[in-house]
């Protein structure tokens, strides 16, 4: 079904909808229910919207919770994070939901992650030069967002009939919660937290504070005591079903190094000096000895993993795989340099290092 300048064009997937309502009533229903999401009144229309057919949609729905593969990844603090990855068929539907329904929906101006064009620098910039910084972290972020909340706040009756809203919620949840690993979970979290972000952000602005949220990391800054902001956020979040991780709660004055999403904000936006120091060392080794020698385990592993970036270290590389690993490593290293230059575009060392690494790669290819 397509709507063009008030004209409704029906397609094959709309036949059951037309049979149920008749042409006139069907058109009236569509025009009356135009809102911020694509129209879908029954499962045939929903399946077409998601790029599948009715039979395949119901097949996935019958065992949706078993269509995940669980595994764990190691976090920087040594603990593990559980990931629930959907199988290809379910992931395809989730990506369609994300692209066609979720991403176009408006989110709070205080949310700085999980949308096209999101930058950590824009999350950190409002907090530059503030006397006091409050950093909060939410425990089990996605796992705290329940099925009923996704249904009532994202796929609610103003957007979709109850059956369609329930199906969409089932496709995005595993059991009773959002799974970490589903393509839809990040966008849904922004939508669920929109009310909190808007209310708490406006409360902060009235008091001269700055507030931003990057995923489950909340930051408040100002030039006066931020304890009232902590109390306000804690109360509102607990009422919404979230818990603050007390072990990660930080009050930082400008006498200490203040960082927001990995960037220093004391006087200006900058990349932490220890990150740049390790990256300079890594660049030095590559320029002096070459990508191949660095990858062949002739230097410490922490050199390869400077700055804590996720890179799969391969100690003994087979000759056939070596060119691929060199290209991969080169991309990672250049990505680190581009990150520094995105924050510090006038950094002479890394501007020159980038040019030399690109040139070095061309030399390696001609040898």
PDB file of C-alpha atoms in Angstrom, residues 50-341:
ATOM      1  CA  UNK A  50       9.216  -5.996   6.859  1.00  0.00           C
ATOM      2  CA  UNK A  51      10.166  -7.583   3.540  1.00  0.00           C
ATOM      3  CA  UNK A  52       8.792 -11.081   4.148  1.00  0.00           C
ATOM      4  CA  UNK A  53       5.480 -12.973   3.794  1.00  0.00           C
ATOM      5  CA  UNK A  54       2.779 -13.858   6.280  1.00  0.00           C
ATOM      6  CA  UNK A  55       3.779 -17.517   6.560  1.00  0.00           C
ATOM      7  CA  UNK A  56       7.440 -16.744   7.263  1.00  0.00           C
ATOM      8  CA  UNK A  57       6.492 -14.081   9.786  1.00  0.00           C
ATOM      9  CA  UNK A  58       4.384 -16.507  11.822  1.00  0.00           C
ATOM     10  CA  UNK A  59       7.064 -19.195  11.573  1.00  0.00           C
ATOM     11  CA  UNK A  60       9.548 -16.847  13.260  1.00  0.00           C
ATOM     12  CA  UNK A  61       7.009 -15.715  15.851  1.00  0.00           C
ATOM     13  CA  UNK A  62       6.280 -19.297  16.948  1.00  0.00           C
ATOM     14  CA  UNK A  63       9.808 -19.789  18.314  1.00  0.00           C
ATOM     15  CA  UNK A  64      11.171 -16.254  18.485  1.00  0.00           C
ATOM     16  CA  UNK A  65      12.847 -16.677  21.895  1.00  0.00           C
ATOM     17  CA  UNK A  66      14.887 -19.665  20.721  1.00  0.00           C
ATOM     18  CA  UNK A  67      16.291 -17.799  17.744  1.00  0.00           C
ATOM     19  CA  UNK A  68      19.163 -16.271  19.696  1.00  0.00           C
ATOM     20  CA  UNK A  69      22.720 -17.441  20.198  1.00  0.00           C
ATOM     21  CA  UNK A  70      24.226 -16.464  23.547  1.00  0.00           C
ATOM     22  CA  UNK A  71      27.890 -15.683  24.053  1.00  0.00           C
ATOM     23  CA  UNK A  72      30.006 -13.456  26.279  1.00  0.00           C
ATOM     24  CA  UNK A  73      32.580 -10.792  25.514  1.00  0.00           C
ATOM     25  CA  UNK A  74      35.264  -9.499  27.837  1.00  0.00           C
ATOM     26  CA  UNK A  75      34.877  -5.917  29.072  1.00  0.00           C
ATOM     27  CA  UNK A  76      37.763  -3.566  29.904  1.00  0.00           C
ATOM     28  CA  UNK A  77      37.216  -4.106  33.637  1.00  0.00           C
ATOM     29  CA  UNK A  78      37.762  -7.853  33.252  1.00  0.00           C
ATOM     30  CA  UNK A  79      34.094  -8.762  33.623  1.00  0.00           C
ATOM     31  CA  UNK A  80      31.986 -10.262  30.855  1.00  0.00           C
ATOM     32  CA  UNK A  81      28.989  -8.944  28.962  1.00  0.00           C
ATOM     33  CA  UNK A  82      26.324 -11.384  27.754  1.00  0.00           C
ATOM     34  CA  UNK A  83      25.288 -10.939  24.143  1.00  0.00           C
ATOM     35  CA  UNK A  84      22.165 -12.472  22.605  1.00  0.00           C
ATOM     36  CA  UNK A  85      22.588 -12.501  18.826  1.00  0.00           C
ATOM     37  CA  UNK A  86      19.463 -13.211  16.724  1.00  0.00           C
ATOM     38  CA  UNK A  87      19.629 -15.706  13.877  1.00  0.00           C
ATOM     39  CA  UNK A  88      19.714 -14.334  10.282  1.00  0.00           C
ATOM     40  CA  UNK A  89      15.946 -14.579   9.706  1.00  0.00           C
ATOM     41  CA  UNK A  90      15.027 -12.732  12.907  1.00  0.00           C
ATOM     42  CA  UNK A  91      17.837 -10.214  12.459  1.00  0.00           C
ATOM     43  CA  UNK A  92      16.533  -9.381   8.993  1.00  0.00           C
ATOM     44  CA  UNK A  93      13.118  -8.517  10.431  1.00  0.00           C
ATOM     45  CA  UNK A  94      14.668  -6.520  13.269  1.00  0.00           C
ATOM     46  CA  UNK A  95      16.764  -4.517  10.844  1.00  0.00           C
ATOM     47  CA  UNK A  96      13.650  -3.720   8.814  1.00  0.00           C
ATOM     48  CA  UNK A  97      11.804  -2.627  11.978  1.00  0.00           C
ATOM     49  CA  UNK A  98      14.784  -0.488  12.918  1.00  0.00           C
ATOM     50  CA  UNK A  99      15.085   1.151   9.509  1.00  0.00           C
ATOM     51  CA  UNK A 100      11.427   1.634   8.624  1.00  0.00           C
ATOM     52  CA  UNK A 101       9.763   2.210  12.018  1.00  0.00           C
ATOM     53  CA  UNK A 102      12.162   3.037  14.840  1.00  0.00           C
ATOM     54  CA  UNK A 103      14.926   5.219  13.422  1.00  0.00           C
ATOM     55  CA  UNK A 104      12.613   7.862  11.888  1.00  0.00           C
ATOM     56  CA  UNK A 105      10.890   8.422  15.268  1.00  0.00           C
ATOM     57  CA  UNK A 106      12.066  11.517  17.194  1.00  0.00           C
ATOM     58  CA  UNK A 107      14.262  11.102  20.271  1.00  0.00           C
ATOM     59  CA  UNK A 108      15.305  13.526  22.990  1.00  0.00           C
ATOM     60  CA  UNK A 109      17.860  16.206  22.161  1.00  0.00           C
ATOM     61  CA  UNK A 110      19.790  15.026  25.237  1.00  0.00           C
ATOM     62  CA  UNK A 111      20.311  11.516  23.787  1.00  0.00           C
ATOM     63  CA  UNK A 112      23.681  11.369  22.024  1.00  0.00           C
ATOM     64  CA  UNK A 113      23.988   7.730  20.925  1.00  0.00           C
ATOM     65  CA  UNK A 114      22.259   5.216  18.644  1.00  0.00           C
ATOM     66  CA  UNK A 115      21.289   7.437  15.739  1.00  0.00           C
ATOM     67  CA  UNK A 116      22.855   8.248  12.395  1.00  0.00           C
ATOM     68  CA  UNK A 117      25.610  10.807  12.786  1.00  0.00           C
ATOM     69  CA  UNK A 118      25.993  10.349  16.559  1.00  0.00           C
ATOM     70  CA  UNK A 119      29.419  11.438  17.830  1.00  0.00           C
ATOM     71  CA  UNK A 120      31.036  11.021  21.227  1.00  0.00           C
ATOM     72  CA  UNK A 121      32.449  14.528  20.839  1.00  0.00           C
ATOM     73  CA  UNK A 122      28.918  15.973  20.785  1.00  0.00           C
ATOM     74  CA  UNK A 123      28.155  14.069  23.966  1.00  0.00           C
ATOM     75  CA  UNK A 124      31.239  15.486  25.699  1.00  0.00           C
ATOM     76  CA  UNK A 125      31.243  19.070  24.364  1.00  0.00           C
ATOM     77  CA  UNK A 126      28.462  20.478  26.624  1.00  0.00           C
ATOM     78  CA  UNK A 127      30.546  19.580  29.690  1.00  0.00           C
ATOM     79  CA  UNK A 128      33.770  21.391  28.775  1.00  0.00           C
ATOM     80  CA  UNK A 129      35.142  23.758  31.405  1.00  0.00           C
ATOM     81  CA  UNK A 130      32.619  22.989  34.165  1.00  0.00           C
ATOM     82  CA  UNK A 131      33.658  23.026  37.823  1.00  0.00           C
ATOM     83  CA  UNK A 132      31.846  19.812  38.741  1.00  0.00           C
ATOM     84  CA  UNK A 133      31.033  16.688  36.747  1.00  0.00           C
ATOM     85  CA  UNK A 134      28.563  13.941  37.717  1.00  0.00           C
ATOM     86  CA  UNK A 135      28.842  10.607  35.917  1.00  0.00           C
ATOM     87  CA  UNK A 136      26.149   7.933  36.273  1.00  0.00           C
ATOM     88  CA  UNK A 137      25.924   4.432  34.843  1.00  0.00           C
ATOM     89  CA  UNK A 138      22.794   2.289  34.605  1.00  0.00           C
ATOM     90  CA  UNK A 139      22.925  -1.345  35.702  1.00  0.00           C
ATOM     91  CA  UNK A 140      21.649  -3.963  33.193  1.00  0.00           C
ATOM     92  CA  UNK A 141      20.445  -1.236  30.847  1.00  0.00           C
ATOM     93  CA  UNK A 142      18.662  -3.260  28.134  1.00  0.00           C
ATOM     94  CA  UNK A 143      17.569  -5.917  30.619  1.00  0.00           C
ATOM     95  CA  UNK A 144      15.718  -3.242  32.597  1.00  0.00           C
ATOM     96  CA  UNK A 145      13.454  -2.401  29.644  1.00  0.00           C
ATOM     97  CA  UNK A 146      10.492  -4.760  29.882  1.00  0.00           C
ATOM     98  CA  UNK A 147       8.092  -6.118  27.256  1.00  0.00           C
ATOM     99  CA  UNK A 148       5.103  -4.157  28.531  1.00  0.00           C
ATOM    100  CA  UNK A 149       7.021  -0.901  28.451  1.00  0.00           C
ATOM    101  CA  UNK A 150       8.164  -1.427  24.863  1.00  0.00           C
ATOM    102  CA  UNK A 151       4.560  -2.150  23.899  1.00  0.00           C
ATOM    103  CA  UNK A 152       3.076   0.831  25.743  1.00  0.00           C
ATOM    104  CA  UNK A 153       5.730   3.412  24.836  1.00  0.00           C
ATOM    105  CA  UNK A 154       6.925   2.387  21.366  1.00  0.00           C
ATOM    106  CA  UNK A 155       4.385   0.160  19.587  1.00  0.00           C
ATOM    107  CA  UNK A 156       1.306   1.571  21.338  1.00  0.00           C
ATOM    108  CA  UNK A 157      -2.289   1.789  20.091  1.00  0.00           C
ATOM    109  CA  UNK A 158      -1.871   5.282  18.617  1.00  0.00           C
ATOM    110  CA  UNK A 159       0.598   3.775  16.158  1.00  0.00           C
ATOM    111  CA  UNK A 160      -0.618   0.204  15.612  1.00  0.00           C
ATOM    112  CA  UNK A 161      -3.566  -2.072  16.449  1.00  0.00           C
ATOM    113  CA  UNK A 162      -2.944  -4.135  19.578  1.00  0.00           C
ATOM    114  CA  UNK A 163      -2.172  -7.340  17.655  1.00  0.00           C
ATOM    115  CA  UNK A 164       0.415  -5.650  15.423  1.00  0.00           C
ATOM    116  CA  UNK A 165       1.955  -3.781  18.343  1.00  0.00           C
ATOM    117  CA  UNK A 166       2.260  -7.024  20.297  1.00  0.00           C
ATOM    118  CA  UNK A 167       3.873  -8.816  17.338  1.00  0.00           C
ATOM    119  CA  UNK A 168       6.395  -6.013  16.826  1.00  0.00           C
ATOM    120  CA  UNK A 169       7.236  -6.049  20.528  1.00  0.00           C
ATOM    121  CA  UNK A 170       7.650  -9.843  20.440  1.00  0.00           C
ATOM    122  CA  UNK A 171      10.050  -9.538  17.521  1.00  0.00           C
ATOM    123  CA  UNK A 172      12.158  -7.023  19.451  1.00  0.00           C
ATOM    124  CA  UNK A 173      12.123  -8.657  22.898  1.00  0.00           C
ATOM    125  CA  UNK A 174      13.414 -11.949  24.171  1.00  0.00           C
ATOM    126  CA  UNK A 175      11.170 -13.226  26.869  1.00  0.00           C
ATOM    127  CA  UNK A 176      10.254 -10.175  28.889  1.00  0.00           C
ATOM    128  CA  UNK A 177      13.175  -7.848  28.123  1.00  0.00           C
ATOM    129  CA  UNK A 178      15.223  -6.235  25.384  1.00  0.00           C
ATOM    130  CA  UNK A 179      18.138  -8.475  24.372  1.00  0.00           C
ATOM    131  CA  UNK A 180      21.584  -6.961  24.145  1.00  0.00           C
ATOM    132  CA  UNK A 181      22.625  -7.885  20.629  1.00  0.00           C
ATOM    133  CA  UNK A 182      19.378  -7.230  18.739  1.00  0.00           C
ATOM    134  CA  UNK A 183      19.621  -4.404  16.147  1.00  0.00           C
ATOM    135  CA  UNK A 184      16.395  -2.887  17.500  1.00  0.00           C
ATOM    136  CA  UNK A 185      17.392  -2.612  21.177  1.00  0.00           C
ATOM    137  CA  UNK A 186      19.460   0.616  20.959  1.00  0.00           C
ATOM    138  CA  UNK A 187      16.782   2.610  19.109  1.00  0.00           C
ATOM    139  CA  UNK A 188      14.051   1.312  21.428  1.00  0.00           C
ATOM    140  CA  UNK A 189      16.078   2.338  24.483  1.00  0.00           C
ATOM    141  CA  UNK A 190      16.256   5.915  23.185  1.00  0.00           C
ATOM    142  CA  UNK A 191      12.489   5.972  22.650  1.00  0.00           C
ATOM    143  CA  UNK A 192      11.718   4.477  26.072  1.00  0.00           C
ATOM    144  CA  UNK A 193      14.006   6.993  27.794  1.00  0.00           C
ATOM    145  CA  UNK A 194      12.769   9.986  25.824  1.00  0.00           C
ATOM    146  CA  UNK A 195      10.422  11.143  28.582  1.00  0.00           C
ATOM    147  CA  UNK A 196      13.110  10.872  31.252  1.00  0.00           C
ATOM    148  CA  UNK A 197      15.670  12.638  29.060  1.00  0.00           C
ATOM    149  CA  UNK A 198      13.331  15.514  28.249  1.00  0.00           C
ATOM    150  CA  UNK A 199      12.054  16.050  31.799  1.00  0.00           C
ATOM    151  CA  UNK A 200      15.392  15.634  33.555  1.00  0.00           C
ATOM    152  CA  UNK A 201      17.247  17.607  30.876  1.00  0.00           C
ATOM    153  CA  UNK A 202      14.829  20.540  31.192  1.00  0.00           C
ATOM    154  CA  UNK A 203      15.134  20.361  35.005  1.00  0.00           C
ATOM    155  CA  UNK A 204      18.924  20.613  34.649  1.00  0.00           C
ATOM    156  CA  UNK A 205      18.738  23.528  32.226  1.00  0.00           C
ATOM    157  CA  UNK A 206      16.568  25.547  34.612  1.00  0.00           C
ATOM    158  CA  UNK A 207      19.354  25.206  37.191  1.00  0.00           C
ATOM    159  CA  UNK A 208      22.208  26.030  34.860  1.00  0.00           C
ATOM    160  CA  UNK A 209      23.377  22.418  34.519  1.00  0.00           C
ATOM    161  CA  UNK A 210      24.231  20.536  31.323  1.00  0.00           C
ATOM    162  CA  UNK A 211      22.915  17.001  30.768  1.00  0.00           C
ATOM    163  CA  UNK A 212      23.594  14.379  28.091  1.00  0.00           C
ATOM    164  CA  UNK A 213      23.077  10.616  27.848  1.00  0.00           C
ATOM    165  CA  UNK A 214      25.200   8.276  25.763  1.00  0.00           C
ATOM    166  CA  UNK A 215      23.534   4.854  25.918  1.00  0.00           C
ATOM    167  CA  UNK A 216      23.580   3.948  29.630  1.00  0.00           C
ATOM    168  CA  UNK A 217      26.116   6.646  30.584  1.00  0.00           C
ATOM    169  CA  UNK A 218      24.533   9.796  31.989  1.00  0.00           C
ATOM    170  CA  UNK A 219      26.560  12.962  32.489  1.00  0.00           C
ATOM    171  CA  UNK A 220      25.615  16.171  34.321  1.00  0.00           C
ATOM    172  CA  UNK A 221      27.926  19.153  34.708  1.00  0.00           C
ATOM    173  CA  UNK A 222      27.747  22.580  36.272  1.00  0.00           C
ATOM    174  CA  UNK A 223      29.424  25.178  38.433  1.00  0.00           C
ATOM    175  CA  UNK A 224      27.543  24.381  41.635  1.00  0.00           C
ATOM    176  CA  UNK A 225      26.812  21.285  43.721  1.00  0.00           C
ATOM    177  CA  UNK A 226      25.365  18.479  41.618  1.00  0.00           C
ATOM    178  CA  UNK A 227      24.041  16.394  44.491  1.00  0.00           C
ATOM    179  CA  UNK A 228      20.455  17.639  43.890  1.00  0.00           C
ATOM    180  CA  UNK A 229      20.825  16.438  40.287  1.00  0.00           C
ATOM    181  CA  UNK A 230      21.971  13.036  41.531  1.00  0.00           C
ATOM    182  CA  UNK A 231      18.954  12.761  43.841  1.00  0.00           C
ATOM    183  CA  UNK A 232      16.563  13.853  41.095  1.00  0.00           C
ATOM    184  CA  UNK A 233      18.006  11.423  38.520  1.00  0.00           C
ATOM    185  CA  UNK A 234      18.060   8.529  40.996  1.00  0.00           C
ATOM    186  CA  UNK A 235      14.434   9.031  41.976  1.00  0.00           C
ATOM    187  CA  UNK A 236      13.184   9.390  38.393  1.00  0.00           C
ATOM    188  CA  UNK A 237      15.190   6.431  37.114  1.00  0.00           C
ATOM    189  CA  UNK A 238      14.086   4.120  39.907  1.00  0.00           C
ATOM    190  CA  UNK A 239      10.464   5.075  39.256  1.00  0.00           C
ATOM    191  CA  UNK A 240      11.058   4.146  35.602  1.00  0.00           C
ATOM    192  CA  UNK A 241      12.494   0.734  36.534  1.00  0.00           C
ATOM    193  CA  UNK A 242      16.214   1.494  36.201  1.00  0.00           C
ATOM    194  CA  UNK A 243      18.990   1.208  38.786  1.00  0.00           C
ATOM    195  CA  UNK A 244      22.065   3.388  39.077  1.00  0.00           C
ATOM    196  CA  UNK A 245      25.349   1.505  39.425  1.00  0.00           C
ATOM    197  CA  UNK A 246      26.649   3.076  42.636  1.00  0.00           C
ATOM    198  CA  UNK A 247      30.170   1.713  42.121  1.00  0.00           C
ATOM    199  CA  UNK A 248      30.451   3.741  38.900  1.00  0.00           C
ATOM    200  CA  UNK A 249      28.913   6.963  40.209  1.00  0.00           C
ATOM    201  CA  UNK A 250      31.473   9.756  40.144  1.00  0.00           C
ATOM    202  CA  UNK A 251      31.533  13.384  41.321  1.00  0.00           C
ATOM    203  CA  UNK A 252      34.610  15.007  39.738  1.00  0.00           C
ATOM    204  CA  UNK A 253      35.858  18.556  40.250  1.00  0.00           C
ATOM    205  CA  UNK A 254      38.059  20.343  37.733  1.00  0.00           C
ATOM    206  CA  UNK A 255      41.004  19.732  40.061  1.00  0.00           C
ATOM    207  CA  UNK A 256      40.927  16.166  38.683  1.00  0.00           C
ATOM    208  CA  UNK A 257      40.958  14.931  35.109  1.00  0.00           C
ATOM    209  CA  UNK A 258      37.365  15.012  33.885  1.00  0.00           C
ATOM    210  CA  UNK A 259      36.473  12.671  31.054  1.00  0.00           C
ATOM    211  CA  UNK A 260      33.198  12.104  29.222  1.00  0.00           C
ATOM    212  CA  UNK A 261      32.890   9.136  26.822  1.00  0.00           C
ATOM    213  CA  UNK A 262      36.669   8.880  26.770  1.00  0.00           C
ATOM    214  CA  UNK A 263      37.391  12.554  26.055  1.00  0.00           C
ATOM    215  CA  UNK A 264      38.959  15.070  28.424  1.00  0.00           C
ATOM    216  CA  UNK A 265      36.729  18.090  29.106  1.00  0.00           C
ATOM    217  CA  UNK A 266      38.604  20.075  31.780  1.00  0.00           C
ATOM    218  CA  UNK A 267      39.558  23.097  29.674  1.00  0.00           C
ATOM    219  CA  UNK A 268      38.888  21.983  26.115  1.00  0.00           C
ATOM    220  CA  UNK A 269      37.778  18.878  24.271  1.00  0.00           C
ATOM    221  CA  UNK A 270      40.806  16.610  23.954  1.00  0.00           C
ATOM    222  CA  UNK A 271      41.877  12.991  23.655  1.00  0.00           C
ATOM    223  CA  UNK A 272      43.475  11.735  26.922  1.00  0.00           C
ATOM    224  CA  UNK A 273      47.256  12.006  26.901  1.00  0.00           C
ATOM    225  CA  UNK A 274      47.839   8.334  27.805  1.00  0.00           C
ATOM    226  CA  UNK A 275      45.809   7.218  24.758  1.00  0.00           C
ATOM    227  CA  UNK A 276      47.897   9.467  22.491  1.00  0.00           C
ATOM    228  CA  UNK A 277      51.148   8.341  24.093  1.00  0.00           C
ATOM    229  CA  UNK A 278      50.406   4.653  23.453  1.00  0.00           C
ATOM    230  CA  UNK A 279      49.221   5.421  19.937  1.00  0.00           C
ATOM    231  CA  UNK A 280      52.435   7.369  19.184  1.00  0.00           C
ATOM    232  CA  UNK A 281      54.424   4.333  20.332  1.00  0.00           C
ATOM    233  CA  UNK A 282      52.402   2.057  18.069  1.00  0.00           C
ATOM    234  CA  UNK A 283      52.865   4.375  15.089  1.00  0.00           C
ATOM    235  CA  UNK A 284      56.613   4.530  15.782  1.00  0.00           C
ATOM    236  CA  UNK A 285      56.977   0.732  15.678  1.00  0.00           C
ATOM    237  CA  UNK A 286      54.990   0.424  12.450  1.00  0.00           C
ATOM    238  CA  UNK A 287      56.886   3.196  10.667  1.00  0.00           C
ATOM    239  CA  UNK A 288      60.254   1.820  11.766  1.00  0.00           C
ATOM    240  CA  UNK A 289      59.693  -1.924  11.333  1.00  0.00           C
ATOM    241  CA  UNK A 290      56.631  -2.264   9.099  1.00  0.00           C
ATOM    242  CA  UNK A 291      53.159  -3.733   9.558  1.00  0.00           C
ATOM    243  CA  UNK A 292      54.297  -7.312   8.971  1.00  0.00           C
ATOM    244  CA  UNK A 293      56.986  -7.294  11.651  1.00  0.00           C
ATOM    245  CA  UNK A 294      54.675  -5.723  14.217  1.00  0.00           C
ATOM    246  CA  UNK A 295      52.012  -8.318  13.491  1.00  0.00           C
ATOM    247  CA  UNK A 296      54.449 -11.231  13.667  1.00  0.00           C
ATOM    248  CA  UNK A 297      54.660 -10.976  17.463  1.00  0.00           C
ATOM    249  CA  UNK A 298      58.036  -9.206  17.593  1.00  0.00           C
ATOM    250  CA  UNK A 299      56.601  -6.552  19.919  1.00  0.00           C
ATOM    251  CA  UNK A 300      54.447  -6.584  23.069  1.00  0.00           C
ATOM    252  CA  UNK A 301      50.732  -7.223  22.672  1.00  0.00           C
ATOM    253  CA  UNK A 302      49.828  -3.975  24.438  1.00  0.00           C
ATOM    254  CA  UNK A 303      51.518  -2.104  21.584  1.00  0.00           C
ATOM    255  CA  UNK A 304      49.091  -3.668  19.126  1.00  0.00           C
ATOM    256  CA  UNK A 305      46.177  -2.901  21.419  1.00  0.00           C
ATOM    257  CA  UNK A 306      47.088   0.697  22.268  1.00  0.00           C
ATOM    258  CA  UNK A 307      44.294   2.675  23.821  1.00  0.00           C
ATOM    259  CA  UNK A 308      42.218  -0.393  24.632  1.00  0.00           C
ATOM    260  CA  UNK A 309      40.646  -0.608  21.192  1.00  0.00           C
ATOM    261  CA  UNK A 310      39.194  -4.031  20.282  1.00  0.00           C
ATOM    262  CA  UNK A 311      41.642  -5.691  17.894  1.00  0.00           C
ATOM    263  CA  UNK A 312      42.095  -9.411  17.461  1.00  0.00           C
ATOM    264  CA  UNK A 313      45.789 -10.055  18.054  1.00  0.00           C
ATOM    265  CA  UNK A 314      47.156 -12.919  15.929  1.00  0.00           C
ATOM    266  CA  UNK A 315      50.572 -14.116  17.231  1.00  0.00           C
ATOM    267  CA  UNK A 316      51.528 -16.467  14.393  1.00  0.00           C
ATOM    268  CA  UNK A 317      50.126 -15.580  10.999  1.00  0.00           C
ATOM    269  CA  UNK A 318      50.011 -17.938   8.059  1.00  0.00           C
ATOM    270  CA  UNK A 319      51.566 -16.439   4.926  1.00  0.00           C
ATOM    271  CA  UNK A 320      48.263 -16.652   3.044  1.00  0.00           C
ATOM    272  CA  UNK A 321      46.397 -14.692   5.720  1.00  0.00           C
ATOM    273  CA  UNK A 322      49.120 -12.134   6.338  1.00  0.00           C
ATOM    274  CA  UNK A 323      48.103  -9.597   3.636  1.00  0.00           C
ATOM    275  CA  UNK A 324      44.518  -9.595   4.920  1.00  0.00           C
ATOM    276  CA  UNK A 325      45.627  -9.112   8.518  1.00  0.00           C
ATOM    277  CA  UNK A 326      47.997  -6.311   7.511  1.00  0.00           C
ATOM    278  CA  UNK A 327      45.170  -4.487   5.757  1.00  0.00           C
ATOM    279  CA  UNK A 328      42.890  -5.022   8.721  1.00  0.00           C
ATOM    280  CA  UNK A 329      45.509  -3.778  11.158  1.00  0.00           C
ATOM    281  CA  UNK A 330      46.273  -0.783   8.945  1.00  0.00           C
ATOM    282  CA  UNK A 331      42.571   0.145   8.926  1.00  0.00           C
ATOM    283  CA  UNK A 332      42.411  -0.133  12.714  1.00  0.00           C
ATOM    284  CA  UNK A 333      45.510   2.015  13.192  1.00  0.00           C
ATOM    285  CA  UNK A 334      44.307   4.669  10.752  1.00  0.00           C
ATOM    286  CA  UNK A 335      40.928   4.605  12.491  1.00  0.00           C
ATOM    287  CA  UNK A 336      42.618   5.416  15.805  1.00  0.00           C
ATOM    288  CA  UNK A 337      44.485   8.296  14.193  1.00  0.00           C
ATOM    289  CA  UNK A 338      41.309   9.601  12.536  1.00  0.00           C
ATOM    290  CA  UNK A 339      39.630   9.508  15.940  1.00  0.00           C
ATOM    291  CA  UNK A 340      42.347  11.724  17.436  1.00  0.00           C
ATOM    292  CA  UNK A 341      42.228  14.089  14.457  1.00  0.00           C
TER     293      UNK A 341
END
